[in-house]
PDB file of C-alpha atoms in Angstrom:
ATOM      1  CA  MET A   1     101.535  98.404  79.367  1.00  0.00           C
ATOM      2  CA  ALA A   2     105.126  97.613  78.870  1.00  0.00           C
ATOM      3  CA  LEU A   3     107.499  97.667  82.263  1.00  0.00           C
ATOM      4  CA  LYS A   4     108.692 100.692  82.925  1.00  0.00           C
ATOM      5  CA  LYS A   5     113.062 100.426  83.711  1.00  0.00           C
ATOM      6  CA  LEU A   6     114.488 101.108  87.043  1.00  0.00           C
ATOM      7  CA  ILE A   7     116.061 104.519  87.732  1.00  0.00           C
ATOM      8  CA  SER A   8     119.533 104.859  87.510  1.00  0.00           C
ATOM      9  CA  ARG A   9     121.564 106.143  90.407  1.00  0.00           C
ATOM     10  CA  LYS A  10     124.769 106.209  88.894  1.00  0.00           C
ATOM     11  CA  THR A  11     124.602 110.020  88.720  1.00  0.00           C
ATOM     12  CA  PRO A  12     122.393 112.474  90.907  1.00  0.00           C
ATOM     13  CA  ALA A  13     118.802 111.986  89.500  1.00  0.00           C
ATOM     14  CA  TYR A  14     117.841 115.934  90.127  1.00  0.00           C
ATOM     15  CA  LEU A  15     119.590 119.158  90.057  1.00  0.00           C
ATOM     16  CA  PRO A  16     116.967 121.681  91.357  1.00  0.00           C
ATOM     17  CA  PHE A  17     119.762 124.623  91.555  1.00  0.00           C
ATOM     18  CA  GLN A  18     120.278 124.922  88.001  1.00  0.00           C
ATOM     19  CA  SER A  19     119.149 128.140  87.866  1.00  0.00           C
ATOM     20  CA  GLY A  20     121.345 129.747  89.898  1.00  0.00           C
ATOM     21  CA  ARG A  21     119.192 131.683  92.154  1.00  0.00           C
ATOM     22  CA  PHE A  22     116.692 130.707  94.756  1.00  0.00           C
ATOM     23  CA  ARG A  23     113.338 131.928  95.028  1.00  0.00           C
ATOM     24  CA  LEU A  24     111.171 130.938  97.623  1.00  0.00           C
ATOM     25  CA  SER A  25     107.548 128.555  95.554  1.00  0.00           C
ATOM     26  CA  MET A  26     106.269 125.523  95.332  1.00  0.00           C
ATOM     27  CA  GLY A  27     108.006 124.768  91.895  1.00  0.00           C
ATOM     28  CA  ILE A  28     104.905 122.702  90.766  1.00  0.00           C
ATOM     29  CA  VAL A  29     104.827 120.457  87.414  1.00  0.00           C
ATOM     30  CA  SER A  30     102.307 118.352  85.883  1.00  0.00           C
ATOM     31  CA  LEU A  31     102.270 114.641  86.338  1.00  0.00           C
ATOM     32  CA  THR A  32     101.446 111.909  84.306  1.00  0.00           C
ATOM     33  CA  LEU A  33     100.596 109.098  86.338  1.00  0.00           C
ATOM     34  CA  ASP A  34     102.868 106.381  84.133  1.00  0.00           C
ATOM     35  CA  ASN A  35     106.060 108.407  86.140  1.00  0.00           C
ATOM     36  CA  TRP A  36     103.779 108.632  89.806  1.00  0.00           C
ATOM     37  CA  LEU A  37     106.144 106.405  91.631  1.00  0.00           C
ATOM     38  CA  GLU A  38     110.435 106.518  91.015  1.00  0.00           C
ATOM     39  CA  PRO A  39     111.878 102.940  91.566  1.00  0.00           C
ATOM     40  CA  ASP A  40     115.613 102.799  90.983  1.00  0.00           C
ATOM     41  CA  ASP A  41     118.809 100.312  91.709  1.00  0.00           C
ATOM     42  CA  PHE A  42     118.306 100.909  95.398  1.00  0.00           C
ATOM     43  CA  PHE A  43     114.779  99.511  95.371  1.00  0.00           C
ATOM     44  CA  TYR A  44     115.671  96.521  97.347  1.00  0.00           C
ATOM     45  CA  LYS A  45     117.903  97.925  99.505  1.00  0.00           C
ATOM     46  CA  GLU A  46     115.787 100.681 100.261  1.00  0.00           C
ATOM     47  CA  LEU A  47     112.865  98.281 101.078  1.00  0.00           C
ATOM     48  CA  MET A  48     114.776  96.421 103.574  1.00  0.00           C
ATOM     49  CA  GLU A  49     115.976  99.567 105.402  1.00  0.00           C
ATOM     50  CA  LYS A  50     112.125 100.308 105.513  1.00  0.00           C
ATOM     51  CA  ASP A  51     111.691  96.996 107.155  1.00  0.00           C
ATOM     52  CA  SER A  52     114.242  97.257 109.698  1.00  0.00           C
ATOM     53  CA  LEU A  53     112.878 100.460 110.835  1.00  0.00           C
ATOM     54  CA  LEU A  54     109.139  99.791 110.774  1.00  0.00           C
ATOM     55  CA  THR A  55     110.088  97.256 113.588  1.00  0.00           C
ATOM     56  CA  SER A  56     112.443  98.466 115.810  1.00  0.00           C
ATOM     57  CA  LYS A  57     110.787 102.685 115.611  1.00  0.00           C
ATOM     58  CA  TYR A  58     107.538 101.427 114.462  1.00  0.00           C
ATOM     59  CA  ASP A  59     105.534 104.237 116.219  1.00  0.00           C
ATOM     60  CA  GLU A  60     108.252 106.900 114.913  1.00  0.00           C
ATOM     61  CA  VAL A  61     107.500 106.340 111.138  1.00  0.00           C
ATOM     62  CA  PHE A  62     104.359 105.045 111.116  1.00  0.00           C
ATOM     63  CA  GLN A  63     101.055 107.085 112.447  1.00  0.00           C
ATOM     64  CA  ALA A  64      97.560 107.265 111.864  1.00  0.00           C
ATOM     65  CA  ARG A  65      94.717 108.852 113.511  1.00  0.00           C
ATOM     66  CA  GLY A  66      91.122 107.676 113.409  1.00  0.00           C
ATOM     67  CA  GLY A  67      88.694 108.201 110.278  1.00  0.00           C
ATOM     68  CA  SER A  68      91.960 107.446 107.849  1.00  0.00           C
ATOM     69  CA  GLN A  69      91.561 104.005 107.242  1.00  0.00           C
ATOM     70  CA  THR A  70      89.224 104.330 104.130  1.00  0.00           C
ATOM     71  CA  ALA A  71      91.905 106.837 102.255  1.00  0.00           C
ATOM     72  CA  GLN A  72      94.484 103.978 103.613  1.00  0.00           C
ATOM     73  CA  HIS A  73      93.113 101.685 101.405  1.00  0.00           C
ATOM     74  CA  GLU A  74      92.459 103.634  99.305  1.00  0.00           C
ATOM     75  CA  VAL A  75      95.849 104.794  99.103  1.00  0.00           C
ATOM     76  CA  LEU A  76      97.123 100.861  99.058  1.00  0.00           C
ATOM     77  CA  ASN A  77      95.018  99.543  96.045  1.00  0.00           C
ATOM     78  CA  LEU A  78      96.525 102.490  94.017  1.00  0.00           C
ATOM     79  CA  LEU A  79      99.986 101.607  94.697  1.00  0.00           C
ATOM     80  CA  ILE A  80      98.930  98.165  93.932  1.00  0.00           C
ATOM     81  CA  ASP A  81      97.482  98.998  90.793  1.00  0.00           C
ATOM     82  CA  HIS A  82     100.591 101.354  89.352  1.00  0.00           C
ATOM     83  CA  MET A  83     103.371  98.656  90.637  1.00  0.00           C
ATOM     84  CA  ASN A  84     101.289  95.364  89.347  1.00  0.00           C
ATOM     85  CA  GLU A  85     100.905  97.589  85.859  1.00  0.00           C
ATOM     86  CA  TYR A  86     104.417  99.546  85.681  1.00  0.00           C
ATOM     87  CA  HIS A  87     106.508  97.385  87.461  1.00  0.00           C
ATOM     88  CA  SER A  88     105.381  93.505  88.118  1.00  0.00           C
ATOM     89  CA  ASP A  89     109.263  92.730  88.102  1.00  0.00           C
ATOM     90  CA  LEU A  90     109.720  94.091  91.823  1.00  0.00           C
ATOM     91  CA  LEU A  91     106.756  92.648  93.134  1.00  0.00           C
ATOM     92  CA  ARG A  92     104.584  89.774  92.706  1.00  0.00           C
ATOM     93  CA  PHE A  93     100.606  90.301  93.574  1.00  0.00           C
ATOM     94  CA  CYS A  94      98.901  86.516  94.352  1.00  0.00           C
ATOM     95  CA  GLY A  95      96.101  85.674  96.492  1.00  0.00           C
ATOM     96  CA  GLY A  96      95.791  88.832  98.818  1.00  0.00           C
ATOM     97  CA  ASN A  97      99.811  88.461  99.200  1.00  0.00           C
ATOM     98  CA  ILE A  98     102.498  90.518  98.330  1.00  0.00           C
ATOM     99  CA  PHE A  99     105.420  89.269  97.486  1.00  0.00           C
ATOM    100  CA  VAL A 100     109.240  90.421  97.092  1.00  0.00           C
ATOM    101  CA  ASP A 101     110.768  87.497  95.801  1.00  0.00           C
ATOM    102  CA  LYS A 102     114.164  89.188  95.970  1.00  0.00           C
ATOM    103  CA  LEU A 103     114.312  89.901  99.557  1.00  0.00           C
ATOM    104  CA  ALA A 104     111.948  86.566 100.467  1.00  0.00           C
ATOM    105  CA  LEU A 105     109.415  89.255 101.820  1.00  0.00           C
ATOM    106  CA  SER A 106     105.948  88.456 101.688  1.00  0.00           C
ATOM    107  CA  PHE A 107     102.588  90.588 103.229  1.00  0.00           C
ATOM    108  CA  ALA A 108      99.574  89.457 103.423  1.00  0.00           C
ATOM    109  CA  THR A 109      97.134  92.229 102.855  1.00  0.00           C
ATOM    110  CA  GLU A 110      94.283  91.189 105.478  1.00  0.00           C
ATOM    111  CA  THR A 111      97.851  91.476 108.286  1.00  0.00           C
ATOM    112  CA  TYR A 112      97.359  95.190 107.641  1.00  0.00           C
ATOM    113  CA  ARG A 113      93.800  95.906 107.139  1.00  0.00           C
ATOM    114  CA  LYS A 114      93.294  98.030 110.533  1.00  0.00           C
ATOM    115  CA  ASN A 115      96.321 100.230 108.698  1.00  0.00           C
ATOM    116  CA  PRO A 116      96.736  99.862 105.202  1.00  0.00           C
ATOM    117  CA  LEU A 117      98.877 102.860 104.359  1.00  0.00           C
ATOM    118  CA  ASP A 118     101.704 100.640 106.463  1.00  0.00           C
ATOM    119  CA  LEU A 119     101.499  97.905 103.892  1.00  0.00           C
ATOM    120  CA  ALA A 120     101.355 100.355 101.052  1.00  0.00           C
ATOM    121  CA  GLY A 121     104.657 101.961 102.945  1.00  0.00           C
ATOM    122  CA  ARG A 122     106.700  98.298 102.787  1.00  0.00           C
ATOM    123  CA  ILE A 123     106.156  98.208  99.074  1.00  0.00           C
ATOM    124  CA  VAL A 124     107.377 101.586  97.442  1.00  0.00           C
ATOM    125  CA  GLN A 125     110.423 103.142  98.800  1.00  0.00           C
ATOM    126  CA  GLU A 126     108.545 106.431  98.931  1.00  0.00           C
ATOM    127  CA  ASP A 127     107.008 108.138 102.032  1.00  0.00           C
ATOM    128  CA  LEU A 128     103.603 108.432 102.077  1.00  0.00           C
ATOM    129  CA  CYS A 129     101.865 111.198 104.137  1.00  0.00           C
ATOM    130  CA  LEU A 130      97.965 111.743 103.726  1.00  0.00           C
ATOM    131  CA  MET A 131      96.320 115.177 104.424  1.00  0.00           C
ATOM    132  CA  ALA A 132      92.477 115.546 105.066  1.00  0.00           C
ATOM    133  CA  PRO A 133      90.433 118.327 104.308  1.00  0.00           C
ATOM    134  CA  GLY A 134      89.249 120.223 107.621  1.00  0.00           C
ATOM    135  CA  SER A 135      88.196 123.018 109.196  1.00  0.00           C
ATOM    136  CA  ASN A 136      91.713 123.881 109.774  1.00  0.00           C
ATOM    137  CA  GLY A 137      92.853 123.342 106.728  1.00  0.00           C
ATOM    138  CA  TYR A 138      94.510 120.537 105.505  1.00  0.00           C
ATOM    139  CA  THR A 139      95.669 118.069 108.029  1.00  0.00           C
ATOM    140  CA  LEU A 140      98.310 115.249 108.418  1.00  0.00           C
ATOM    141  CA  GLU A 141      96.325 112.088 109.291  1.00  0.00           C
ATOM    142  CA  ALA A 142      98.487 109.491 108.384  1.00  0.00           C
ATOM    143  CA  ALA A 143     102.216 108.501 107.344  1.00  0.00           C
ATOM    144  CA  SER A 144     104.417 106.042 106.672  1.00  0.00           C
ATOM    145  CA  LEU A 145     107.563 108.234 107.050  1.00  0.00           C
ATOM    146  CA  CYS A 146     110.719 105.970 107.324  1.00  0.00           C
ATOM    147  CA  PHE A 147     112.808 108.525 105.514  1.00  0.00           C
ATOM    148  CA  PRO A 148     111.984 112.078 107.005  1.00  0.00           C
ATOM    149  CA  SER A 149     114.664 115.092 106.786  1.00  0.00           C
ATOM    150  CA  ARG A 150     114.729 116.577 110.502  1.00  0.00           C
ATOM    151  CA  TRP A 151     111.103 116.179 111.349  1.00  0.00           C
ATOM    152  CA  ARG A 152     109.634 114.021 113.129  1.00  0.00           C
ATOM    153  CA  LEU A 153     106.278 112.327 112.556  1.00  0.00           C
ATOM    154  CA  LEU A 154     105.113 112.613 116.270  1.00  0.00           C
ATOM    155  CA  ASP A 155     105.711 115.988 116.188  1.00  0.00           C
ATOM    156  CA  LYS A 156     103.431 116.553 113.093  1.00  0.00           C
ATOM    157  CA  ILE A 157     100.711 114.273 112.601  1.00  0.00           C
ATOM    158  CA  GLY A 158      97.140 115.991 113.191  1.00  0.00           C
ATOM    159  CA  ARG A 159      98.368 119.425 112.545  1.00  0.00           C
ATOM    160  CA  PRO A 160      97.587 121.632 109.077  1.00  0.00           C
ATOM    161  CA  LEU A 161      99.855 122.648 106.575  1.00  0.00           C
ATOM    162  CA  ILE A 162     101.120 126.130 108.440  1.00  0.00           C
ATOM    163  CA  ASP A 163     102.436 124.216 111.454  1.00  0.00           C
ATOM    164  CA  ILE A 164     103.820 121.459 109.819  1.00  0.00           C
ATOM    165  CA  HIS A 165     105.747 124.139 107.450  1.00  0.00           C
ATOM    166  CA  SER A 166     106.559 126.666 110.921  1.00  0.00           C
ATOM    167  CA  PRO A 167     110.378 125.970 110.717  1.00  0.00           C
ATOM    168  CA  VAL A 168     110.410 126.850 106.808  1.00  0.00           C
ATOM    169  CA  PRO A 169     111.332 130.533 106.715  1.00  0.00           C
ATOM    170  CA  ASP A 170     108.786 133.042 105.212  1.00  0.00           C
ATOM    171  CA  TYR A 171     106.585 129.933 104.782  1.00  0.00           C
ATOM    172  CA  LYS A 172     103.753 131.763 106.514  1.00  0.00           C
ATOM    173  CA  ASN A 173     104.152 134.659 105.283  1.00  0.00           C
ATOM    174  CA  LYS A 174     104.869 134.151 101.557  1.00  0.00           C
ATOM    175  CA  LEU A 175     103.538 130.670 100.695  1.00  0.00           C
ATOM    176  CA  SER A 176     100.863 129.578 103.207  1.00  0.00           C
ATOM    177  CA  ARG A 177      98.106 130.775 101.420  1.00  0.00           C
ATOM    178  CA  PRO A 178      99.263 129.927  97.922  1.00  0.00           C
ATOM    179  CA  VAL A 179      99.339 126.563  99.352  1.00  0.00           C
ATOM    180  CA  ASP A 180      96.117 126.278 100.652  1.00  0.00           C
ATOM    181  CA  ARG A 181      94.243 127.239  97.625  1.00  0.00           C
ATOM    182  CA  PHE A 182      96.834 125.055  95.495  1.00  0.00           C
ATOM    183  CA  PHE A 183      95.426 122.262  98.149  1.00  0.00           C
ATOM    184  CA  ASP A 184      92.105 123.156  97.682  1.00  0.00           C
ATOM    185  CA  LYS A 185      92.141 123.567  93.481  1.00  0.00           C
ATOM    186  CA  LEU A 186      94.030 119.821  93.303  1.00  0.00           C
ATOM    187  CA  THR A 187      92.081 117.603  90.832  1.00  0.00           C
ATOM    188  CA  VAL A 188      92.096 113.855  90.773  1.00  0.00           C
ATOM    189  CA  GLU A 189      92.914 114.121  86.675  1.00  0.00           C
ATOM    190  CA  LYS A 190      96.062 116.579  87.530  1.00  0.00           C
ATOM    191  CA  PRO A 191      98.633 115.407  89.892  1.00  0.00           C
ATOM    192  CA  VAL A 192     101.824 117.599  89.883  1.00  0.00           C
ATOM    193  CA  TRP A 193     105.383 117.038  91.623  1.00  0.00           C
ATOM    194  CA  ARG A 194     107.845 118.903  92.504  1.00  0.00           C
ATOM    195  CA  VAL A 195     111.853 119.236  93.704  1.00  0.00           C
ATOM    196  CA  ASN A 196     112.587 120.287  97.366  1.00  0.00           C
ATOM    197  CA  TRP A 197     116.545 119.974  98.282  1.00  0.00           C
ATOM    198  CA  SER A 198     119.306 120.830 101.486  1.00  0.00           C
ATOM    199  CA  LEU A 199     122.442 119.397 101.896  1.00  0.00           C
ATOM    200  CA  THR A 200     123.504 117.256 104.756  1.00  0.00           C
ATOM    201  CA  ASP A 201     126.772 115.740 106.470  1.00  0.00           C
ATOM    202  CA  ASP A 202     125.463 112.778 106.702  1.00  0.00           C
ATOM    203  CA  PRO A 203     123.935 110.017 104.302  1.00  0.00           C
ATOM    204  CA  ASP A 204     121.290 108.440 105.934  1.00  0.00           C
ATOM    205  CA  LEU A 205     118.254 108.178 104.980  1.00  0.00           C
ATOM    206  CA  TYR A 206     116.719 108.191 108.283  1.00  0.00           C
ATOM    207  CA  GLN A 207     116.535 111.579 109.942  1.00  0.00           C
ATOM    208  CA  PRO A 208     114.094 112.352 112.070  1.00  0.00           C
ATOM    209  CA  VAL A 209     116.148 115.218 114.158  1.00  0.00           C
ATOM    210  CA  ARG A 210     119.261 117.549 113.101  1.00  0.00           C
ATOM    211  CA  LYS A 211     122.580 116.285 114.772  1.00  0.00           C
ATOM    212  CA  THR A 212     123.901 118.828 117.284  1.00  0.00           C
ATOM    213  CA  GLY A 213     127.459 119.230 118.660  1.00  0.00           C
ATOM    214  CA  VAL A 214     128.617 116.399 115.671  1.00  0.00           C
ATOM    215  CA  THR A 215     132.834 117.241 115.223  1.00  0.00           C
ATOM    216  CA  SER A 216     132.733 115.717 112.213  1.00  0.00           C
ATOM    217  CA  ILE A 217     131.529 118.926 110.830  1.00  0.00           C
ATOM    218  CA  LYS A 218     134.475 120.936 111.945  1.00  0.00           C
ATOM    219  CA  THR A 219     136.574 118.475 110.005  1.00  0.00           C
ATOM    220  CA  ILE A 220     135.119 119.342 106.811  1.00  0.00           C
ATOM    221  CA  ASN A 221     137.002 121.946 104.770  1.00  0.00           C
ATOM    222  CA  SER A 222     137.573 122.770 101.022  1.00  0.00           C
ATOM    223  CA  ASN A 223     139.748 119.600 100.016  1.00  0.00           C
ATOM    224  CA  ASN A 224     136.867 117.235 101.161  1.00  0.00           C
ATOM    225  CA  ALA A 225     133.833 118.777 101.128  1.00  0.00           C
ATOM    226  CA  GLY A 226     132.270 116.896  97.842  1.00  0.00           C
ATOM    227  CA  ASP A 227     133.017 113.391  99.877  1.00  0.00           C
ATOM    228  CA  ARG A 228     131.690 114.920 103.302  1.00  0.00           C
ATOM    229  CA  VAL A 229     127.937 117.117 101.984  1.00  0.00           C
ATOM    230  CA  PHE A 230     125.823 115.729 100.576  1.00  0.00           C
ATOM    231  CA  LEU A 231     122.997 116.768  98.559  1.00  0.00           C
ATOM    232  CA  ARG A 232     119.367 115.545  99.306  1.00  0.00           C
ATOM    233  CA  CYS A 233     117.017 115.644  97.123  1.00  0.00           C
ATOM    234  CA  GLU A 234     112.982 114.906  97.533  1.00  0.00           C
ATOM    235  CA  ARG A 235     111.175 113.830  94.488  1.00  0.00           C
ATOM    236  CA  GLN A 236     107.383 115.123  95.647  1.00  0.00           C
ATOM    237  CA  THR A 237     104.200 113.835  94.154  1.00  0.00           C
ATOM    238  CA  LEU A 238     100.780 115.702  95.439  1.00  0.00           C
ATOM    239  CA  ARG A 239      97.481 113.853  94.188  1.00  0.00           C
ATOM    240  CA  ARG A 240      93.869 113.697  94.875  1.00  0.00           C
ATOM    241  CA  LEU A 241      92.041 110.631  95.948  1.00  0.00           C
ATOM    242  CA  PRO A 242      89.061 109.709  93.700  1.00  0.00           C
ATOM    243  CA  LYS A 243      87.066 108.051  95.816  1.00  0.00           C
ATOM    244  CA  THR A 244      87.627 110.161  99.657  1.00  0.00           C
ATOM    245  CA  GLY A 245      89.185 113.656  97.857  1.00  0.00           C
ATOM    246  CA  TRP A 246      92.123 113.612 100.444  1.00  0.00           C
ATOM    247  CA  ILE A 247      95.504 114.523  99.165  1.00  0.00           C
ATOM    248  CA  LEU A 248      98.402 111.593  98.784  1.00  0.00           C
ATOM    249  CA  PHE A 249     101.583 113.578  99.388  1.00  0.00           C
ATOM    250  CA  THR A 250     104.698 110.986  98.363  1.00  0.00           C
ATOM    251  CA  ILE A 251     108.193 111.425  98.836  1.00  0.00           C
ATOM    252  CA  LYS A 252     110.888 109.423  97.216  1.00  0.00           C
ATOM    253  CA  THR A 253     114.681 110.997  99.119  1.00  0.00           C
ATOM    254  CA  TYR A 254     117.703 110.707  97.084  1.00  0.00           C
ATOM    255  CA  VAL A 255     121.634 111.200  98.586  1.00  0.00           C
ATOM    256  CA  ASP A 256     124.218 112.083  96.140  1.00  0.00           C
ATOM    257  CA  LYS A 257     127.681 113.127  97.172  1.00  0.00           C
ATOM    258  CA  VAL A 258     128.401 116.858  96.057  1.00  0.00           C
ATOM    259  CA  SER A 259     131.161 115.705  94.178  1.00  0.00           C
ATOM    260  CA  ALA A 260     129.120 113.688  91.608  1.00  0.00           C
ATOM    261  CA  LEU A 261     127.950 116.641  89.974  1.00  0.00           C
ATOM    262  CA  ALA A 262     131.076 116.383  88.270  1.00  0.00           C
ATOM    263  CA  PHE A 263     128.977 114.617  85.622  1.00  0.00           C
ATOM    264  CA  GLN A 264     127.535 117.887  84.681  1.00  0.00           C
ATOM    265  CA  PRO A 265     130.697 120.317  86.211  1.00  0.00           C
ATOM    266  CA  LYS A 266     128.370 123.471  85.964  1.00  0.00           C
ATOM    267  CA  SER A 267     126.084 122.637  88.482  1.00  0.00           C
ATOM    268  CA  PHE A 268     128.874 122.934  90.932  1.00  0.00           C
ATOM    269  CA  LEU A 269     128.664 127.122  89.630  1.00  0.00           C
ATOM    270  CA  ASP A 270     125.328 127.324  89.990  1.00  0.00           C
ATOM    271  CA  LEU A 271     124.914 125.368  93.817  1.00  0.00           C
ATOM    272  CA  ALA A 272     127.562 128.042  94.632  1.00  0.00           C
ATOM    273  CA  THR A 273     125.739 130.712  93.384  1.00  0.00           C
ATOM    274  CA  LEU A 274     122.163 129.773  95.265  1.00  0.00           C
ATOM    275  CA  VAL A 275     124.299 128.967  98.858  1.00  0.00           C
ATOM    276  CA  ARG A 276     125.405 132.792  98.472  1.00  0.00           C
ATOM    277  CA  ASP A 277     121.958 133.329  97.321  1.00  0.00           C
ATOM    278  CA  LEU A 278     120.062 132.100 100.522  1.00  0.00           C
ATOM    279  CA  SER A 279     119.212 134.006 103.293  1.00  0.00           C
ATOM    280  CA  PRO A 280     121.195 133.005 106.989  1.00  0.00           C
ATOM    281  CA  GLY A 281     117.580 131.623 108.065  1.00  0.00           C
ATOM    282  CA  MET A 282     117.399 129.398 104.530  1.00  0.00           C
ATOM    283  CA  GLN A 283     120.704 128.858 105.012  1.00  0.00           C
ATOM    284  CA  GLN A 284     120.506 127.691 108.709  1.00  0.00           C
ATOM    285  CA  TYR A 285     116.994 125.722 107.193  1.00  0.00           C
ATOM    286  CA  LYS A 286     118.804 123.682 104.506  1.00  0.00           C
ATOM    287  CA  ASN A 287     121.574 122.499 107.164  1.00  0.00           C
ATOM    288  CA  ILE A 288     124.132 124.928 105.526  1.00  0.00           C
ATOM    289  CA  ALA A 289     125.123 126.962 107.791  1.00  0.00           C
ATOM    290  CA  PRO A 290     127.818 124.689 109.402  1.00  0.00           C
ATOM    291  CA  TYR A 291     130.096 124.470 106.610  1.00  0.00           C
ATOM    292  CA  LYS A 292     129.360 127.194 104.147  1.00  0.00           C
ATOM    293  CA  LYS A 293     132.441 128.567 103.677  1.00  0.00           C
ATOM    294  CA  ALA A 294     134.521 124.524 103.771  1.00  0.00           C
ATOM    295  CA  LEU A 295     131.791 124.277 100.611  1.00  0.00           C
ATOM    296  CA  LEU A 296     132.126 127.196  98.598  1.00  0.00           C
ATOM    297  CA  GLY A 297     135.483 126.932  98.792  1.00  0.00           C
ATOM    298  CA  TYR A 298     135.218 123.259  97.571  1.00  0.00           C
ATOM    299  CA  LEU A 299     132.742 124.075  94.832  1.00  0.00           C
ATOM    300  CA  ASP A 300     134.583 127.324  93.383  1.00  0.00           C
ATOM    301  CA  GLN A 301     137.790 125.467  93.338  1.00  0.00           C
ATOM    302  CA  THR A 302     136.333 122.303  91.437  1.00  0.00           C
ATOM    303  CA  TYR A 303     134.395 124.383  88.609  1.00  0.00           C
ATOM    304  CA  GLN A 304     137.317 126.480  88.247  1.00  0.00           C
ATOM    305  CA  GLY A 305     139.093 123.390  87.688  1.00  0.00           C
ATOM    306  CA  PHE A 306     136.829 121.985  85.028  1.00  0.00           C
ATOM    307  CA  GLU A 307     136.793 125.223  83.347  1.00  0.00           C
ATOM    308  CA  LEU A 308     141.350 125.210  83.061  1.00  0.00           C
ATOM    309  CA  VAL A 309     140.659 121.767  81.453  1.00  0.00           C
TER     310      VAL A 309
END
């Protein structure tokens, strides 16, 4: 199998608002396993950031409950096989060791025998969440979560899907049952992916909590919003593990300035239409409310500028 090229980050990888309308849904798309993971131009940079977070904030970014070890091993083996087949130019596997030669990093698999998901999270850009079936539905049993978007792993570990998604407006009434049914019916042979999005005034990948009282938000206006507001997209995959039957949820995070939408000017119009279509609760959830007026002013005037050219 030929090696796959790195994803380019010169322009935003995903534009999940192209319809210009908002609809609360799962938005599931079939996934081919050769495209399971998406290493990109920031591969080494983000691996270094993960290494730093796992050193300084270990309990905040990694958690595993008892009984998850077998599924953790399964995930690590699947990741090693995938990276070895499609991205062996990024990692080197030799004698039970994994080498990231460009960063002078090496990992002995034996060192991570207790929590192999810890190692798995160190060799890919994706965050990894392991969900196990149980009497209360699927629960989060282990996770390597270095790049959270306004949620803390310590608050979610061991909790079922409905509790994990409690901050999402209308999740309980509109999505909880469809999501539970989907998880029950997901098969090994048919993995899927979807894209989630939000806006933020902070480009950092590690954002476990929503910052409050940040004066910089007040300085965002229609002239600078393009460089001060960031589109944060998560490419999420769901895959049933063939041996344990658990579900692996991966999250690849992309962050781009809103001004980067210029490569496809109609995106300014689409995003403005979508922002106007969001309920007040969803605007708050997606971090838009504090600078909505400034953002819409920027999007409108920027799109009109392209229209006049």
